[in-house]
């Protein structure tokens, strides 16, 4: 099927690639179906695109590429909501806020997007420690593998 996207125009997607965010994404409770679209093969970035709202797309970063010590626990409630059975089925991303230059951009480590790649469920989880997990972590610090 083809969808209209925020960044790429019309794109063909497979039905089996659709991710379900049962509660939507905070601020967008009515958008529950998304797909991940590659942004650039050389960058640890993807686009989380709503298939229901063309204008709704987020640039996501693989946070461990920029902050190697980033880690968090997922509560039992969140595991049930995402139907997580094995840790290997989970991928976490951080929403990126792009600035004038990429090095000035930030990513949200306080509220990662967690995706169960096996069951195709996703959710933005809000962590509790804003000092350990900053809302605006500068990508330019390059503490991870993206140096």
PDB file of C-alpha atoms in Angstrom:
ATOM      1  CA  UNK A   1       0.000   0.000   0.000  1.00  0.00           C
ATOM      2  CA  UNK A   2       1.092   3.577  -0.586  1.00  0.00           C
ATOM      3  CA  UNK A   3       0.985   6.361   2.002  1.00  0.00           C
ATOM      4  CA  UNK A   4       1.727  10.072   1.897  1.00  0.00           C
ATOM      5  CA  UNK A   5       4.530  11.052   4.277  1.00  0.00           C
ATOM      6  CA  UNK A   6       5.773  14.214   5.935  1.00  0.00           C
ATOM      7  CA  UNK A   7       9.325  14.007   4.589  1.00  0.00           C
ATOM      8  CA  UNK A   8       9.351  11.693   1.552  1.00  0.00           C
ATOM      9  CA  UNK A   9       6.099  12.259  -0.333  1.00  0.00           C
ATOM     10  CA  UNK A  10       4.366   9.043  -1.405  1.00  0.00           C
ATOM     11  CA  UNK A  11       6.002   5.856  -0.114  1.00  0.00           C
ATOM     12  CA  UNK A  12       5.095   2.191  -0.552  1.00  0.00           C
ATOM     13  CA  UNK A  13       4.859   0.239   2.707  1.00  0.00           C
ATOM     14  CA  UNK A  14       4.040  -3.324   3.626  1.00  0.00           C
ATOM     15  CA  UNK A  15       1.053  -4.048   5.851  1.00  0.00           C
ATOM     16  CA  UNK A  16       3.247  -6.230   8.082  1.00  0.00           C
ATOM     17  CA  UNK A  17       5.520  -3.239   8.838  1.00  0.00           C
ATOM     18  CA  UNK A  18       2.724  -1.250  10.497  1.00  0.00           C
ATOM     19  CA  UNK A  19       3.327  -0.562  14.206  1.00  0.00           C
ATOM     20  CA  UNK A  20       0.419  -0.111  16.576  1.00  0.00           C
ATOM     21  CA  UNK A  21       0.613   2.587  19.274  1.00  0.00           C
ATOM     22  CA  UNK A  22      -2.601   1.787  21.146  1.00  0.00           C
ATOM     23  CA  UNK A  23      -2.559   5.047  23.119  1.00  0.00           C
ATOM     24  CA  UNK A  24      -1.108   7.069  20.264  1.00  0.00           C
ATOM     25  CA  UNK A  25       1.947   9.211  20.898  1.00  0.00           C
ATOM     26  CA  UNK A  26       1.657  11.854  23.650  1.00  0.00           C
ATOM     27  CA  UNK A  27      -0.013  14.871  22.086  1.00  0.00           C
ATOM     28  CA  UNK A  28      -1.414  12.778  19.237  1.00  0.00           C
ATOM     29  CA  UNK A  29      -3.770  10.197  20.815  1.00  0.00           C
ATOM     30  CA  UNK A  30      -5.672   9.680  17.552  1.00  0.00           C
ATOM     31  CA  UNK A  31      -2.611   8.541  15.592  1.00  0.00           C
ATOM     32  CA  UNK A  32      -2.161   4.866  16.360  1.00  0.00           C
ATOM     33  CA  UNK A  33      -0.620   3.353  13.235  1.00  0.00           C
ATOM     34  CA  UNK A  34       2.961   4.129  12.244  1.00  0.00           C
ATOM     35  CA  UNK A  35       5.806   2.760  10.163  1.00  0.00           C
ATOM     36  CA  UNK A  36       9.549   3.209  10.479  1.00  0.00           C
ATOM     37  CA  UNK A  37      11.170   4.579   7.332  1.00  0.00           C
ATOM     38  CA  UNK A  38      14.950   4.658   6.861  1.00  0.00           C
ATOM     39  CA  UNK A  39      16.392   8.150   6.650  1.00  0.00           C
ATOM     40  CA  UNK A  40      19.971   7.507   5.558  1.00  0.00           C
ATOM     41  CA  UNK A  41      21.830   4.203   5.537  1.00  0.00           C
ATOM     42  CA  UNK A  42      24.905   5.863   7.046  1.00  0.00           C
ATOM     43  CA  UNK A  43      23.100   7.467   9.993  1.00  0.00           C
ATOM     44  CA  UNK A  44      21.476   5.805  13.035  1.00  0.00           C
ATOM     45  CA  UNK A  45      18.249   7.668  12.276  1.00  0.00           C
ATOM     46  CA  UNK A  46      14.781   6.674  11.065  1.00  0.00           C
ATOM     47  CA  UNK A  47      11.442   8.398  10.583  1.00  0.00           C
ATOM     48  CA  UNK A  48       8.418   7.296  12.613  1.00  0.00           C
ATOM     49  CA  UNK A  49       5.639   8.144  10.161  1.00  0.00           C
ATOM     50  CA  UNK A  50       1.931   8.021  10.922  1.00  0.00           C
ATOM     51  CA  UNK A  51       0.020   6.209   8.209  1.00  0.00           C
ATOM     52  CA  UNK A  52      -3.156   8.001   9.299  1.00  0.00           C
ATOM     53  CA  UNK A  53      -1.861  11.594   9.328  1.00  0.00           C
ATOM     54  CA  UNK A  54       0.549  12.607   6.586  1.00  0.00           C
ATOM     55  CA  UNK A  55       1.816  15.616   8.542  1.00  0.00           C
ATOM     56  CA  UNK A  56       2.781  13.509  11.573  1.00  0.00           C
ATOM     57  CA  UNK A  57       6.320  12.180  11.346  1.00  0.00           C
ATOM     58  CA  UNK A  58       9.159  12.167  13.860  1.00  0.00           C
ATOM     59  CA  UNK A  59      12.890  11.861  13.294  1.00  0.00           C
ATOM     60  CA  UNK A  60      14.123   9.145  15.668  1.00  0.00           C
ATOM     61  CA  UNK A  61      17.687   8.348  16.670  1.00  0.00           C
ATOM     62  CA  UNK A  62      19.098   5.096  17.903  1.00  0.00           C
ATOM     63  CA  UNK A  63      20.151   6.619  21.260  1.00  0.00           C
ATOM     64  CA  UNK A  64      22.954   4.173  22.011  1.00  0.00           C
ATOM     65  CA  UNK A  65      24.833   5.456  18.961  1.00  0.00           C
ATOM     66  CA  UNK A  66      25.067   8.868  20.619  1.00  0.00           C
ATOM     67  CA  UNK A  67      25.156   7.959  24.326  1.00  0.00           C
ATOM     68  CA  UNK A  68      26.690   4.549  24.864  1.00  0.00           C
ATOM     69  CA  UNK A  69      25.737   4.324  28.555  1.00  0.00           C
ATOM     70  CA  UNK A  70      22.060   5.061  27.980  1.00  0.00           C
ATOM     71  CA  UNK A  71      19.882   2.392  29.559  1.00  0.00           C
ATOM     72  CA  UNK A  72      16.574   2.159  31.347  1.00  0.00           C
ATOM     73  CA  UNK A  73      14.234  -0.449  32.749  1.00  0.00           C
ATOM     74  CA  UNK A  74      10.805  -1.147  31.343  1.00  0.00           C
ATOM     75  CA  UNK A  75       8.120  -1.674  33.970  1.00  0.00           C
ATOM     76  CA  UNK A  76       6.057  -4.851  34.065  1.00  0.00           C
ATOM     77  CA  UNK A  77       3.011  -2.768  33.115  1.00  0.00           C
ATOM     78  CA  UNK A  78       4.799  -1.437  30.029  1.00  0.00           C
ATOM     79  CA  UNK A  79       6.021  -4.944  29.146  1.00  0.00           C
ATOM     80  CA  UNK A  80       2.439  -6.202  29.246  1.00  0.00           C
ATOM     81  CA  UNK A  81       1.186  -3.258  27.195  1.00  0.00           C
ATOM     82  CA  UNK A  82       3.843  -3.909  24.540  1.00  0.00           C
ATOM     83  CA  UNK A  83       3.494  -7.714  24.839  1.00  0.00           C
ATOM     84  CA  UNK A  84       7.241  -8.037  25.377  1.00  0.00           C
ATOM     85  CA  UNK A  85       8.360 -11.616  25.922  1.00  0.00           C
ATOM     86  CA  UNK A  86      12.085 -11.318  25.190  1.00  0.00           C
ATOM     87  CA  UNK A  87      14.516  -8.427  25.501  1.00  0.00           C
ATOM     88  CA  UNK A  88      15.798  -9.126  21.983  1.00  0.00           C
ATOM     89  CA  UNK A  89      12.383  -8.192  20.560  1.00  0.00           C
ATOM     90  CA  UNK A  90      12.700  -4.589  21.798  1.00  0.00           C
ATOM     91  CA  UNK A  91      14.245  -1.578  20.097  1.00  0.00           C
ATOM     92  CA  UNK A  92      14.387   1.860  21.688  1.00  0.00           C
ATOM     93  CA  UNK A  93      14.594   5.160  19.868  1.00  0.00           C
ATOM     94  CA  UNK A  94      14.700   8.793  20.953  1.00  0.00           C
ATOM     95  CA  UNK A  95      12.791  11.604  19.255  1.00  0.00           C
ATOM     96  CA  UNK A  96      15.179  14.118  17.702  1.00  0.00           C
ATOM     97  CA  UNK A  97      14.641  17.861  17.638  1.00  0.00           C
ATOM     98  CA  UNK A  98      16.556  19.133  14.631  1.00  0.00           C
ATOM     99  CA  UNK A  99      18.393  22.439  14.922  1.00  0.00           C
ATOM    100  CA  UNK A 100      20.162  24.543  12.309  1.00  0.00           C
ATOM    101  CA  UNK A 101      23.069  22.102  12.289  1.00  0.00           C
ATOM    102  CA  UNK A 102      22.818  18.408  13.130  1.00  0.00           C
ATOM    103  CA  UNK A 103      25.492  18.798  15.835  1.00  0.00           C
ATOM    104  CA  UNK A 104      23.250  21.335  17.632  1.00  0.00           C
ATOM    105  CA  UNK A 105      20.260  18.978  17.525  1.00  0.00           C
ATOM    106  CA  UNK A 106      18.981  17.237  20.632  1.00  0.00           C
ATOM    107  CA  UNK A 107      17.233  13.974  21.413  1.00  0.00           C
ATOM    108  CA  UNK A 108      14.701  13.174  24.086  1.00  0.00           C
ATOM    109  CA  UNK A 109      16.177  10.541  26.393  1.00  0.00           C
ATOM    110  CA  UNK A 110      13.464  11.124  29.017  1.00  0.00           C
ATOM    111  CA  UNK A 111      10.692   9.658  26.887  1.00  0.00           C
ATOM    112  CA  UNK A 112      12.029   6.964  24.560  1.00  0.00           C
ATOM    113  CA  UNK A 113       9.952   5.318  21.869  1.00  0.00           C
ATOM    114  CA  UNK A 114       9.983   1.591  22.649  1.00  0.00           C
ATOM    115  CA  UNK A 115       8.995  -0.858  19.923  1.00  0.00           C
ATOM    116  CA  UNK A 116       8.328  -4.565  20.169  1.00  0.00           C
ATOM    117  CA  UNK A 117       9.600  -5.507  16.722  1.00  0.00           C
ATOM    118  CA  UNK A 118       8.132  -9.015  16.921  1.00  0.00           C
ATOM    119  CA  UNK A 119       4.565  -8.105  17.939  1.00  0.00           C
ATOM    120  CA  UNK A 120       4.607  -4.701  16.197  1.00  0.00           C
ATOM    121  CA  UNK A 121       3.532  -2.667  19.226  1.00  0.00           C
ATOM    122  CA  UNK A 122       5.059   0.677  20.133  1.00  0.00           C
ATOM    123  CA  UNK A 123       4.784   3.166  22.951  1.00  0.00           C
ATOM    124  CA  UNK A 124       6.474   6.322  24.148  1.00  0.00           C
ATOM    125  CA  UNK A 125       7.506   5.625  27.728  1.00  0.00           C
ATOM    126  CA  UNK A 126       8.124   8.536  30.083  1.00  0.00           C
ATOM    127  CA  UNK A 127      11.001   7.807  32.480  1.00  0.00           C
ATOM    128  CA  UNK A 128      11.135   9.398  35.928  1.00  0.00           C
ATOM    129  CA  UNK A 129      14.718  10.695  36.310  1.00  0.00           C
ATOM    130  CA  UNK A 130      15.133  13.888  34.280  1.00  0.00           C
ATOM    131  CA  UNK A 131      18.759  14.354  35.428  1.00  0.00           C
ATOM    132  CA  UNK A 132      19.825  10.889  34.271  1.00  0.00           C
ATOM    133  CA  UNK A 133      17.626  11.031  31.157  1.00  0.00           C
ATOM    134  CA  UNK A 134      17.578  14.618  29.839  1.00  0.00           C
ATOM    135  CA  UNK A 135      14.716  15.868  27.702  1.00  0.00           C
ATOM    136  CA  UNK A 136      17.189  17.667  25.424  1.00  0.00           C
ATOM    137  CA  UNK A 137      20.359  15.614  25.218  1.00  0.00           C
ATOM    138  CA  UNK A 138      22.781  17.237  22.754  1.00  0.00           C
ATOM    139  CA  UNK A 139      23.543  14.865  19.876  1.00  0.00           C
ATOM    140  CA  UNK A 140      26.831  16.654  19.281  1.00  0.00           C
ATOM    141  CA  UNK A 141      28.327  15.139  22.448  1.00  0.00           C
ATOM    142  CA  UNK A 142      28.893  11.883  20.486  1.00  0.00           C
ATOM    143  CA  UNK A 143      29.541   9.572  23.417  1.00  0.00           C
ATOM    144  CA  UNK A 144      28.363   6.512  21.504  1.00  0.00           C
ATOM    145  CA  UNK A 145      29.328   4.676  18.347  1.00  0.00           C
ATOM    146  CA  UNK A 146      28.272   7.552  16.024  1.00  0.00           C
ATOM    147  CA  UNK A 147      31.549   9.445  16.652  1.00  0.00           C
TER     148      UNK A 147
END
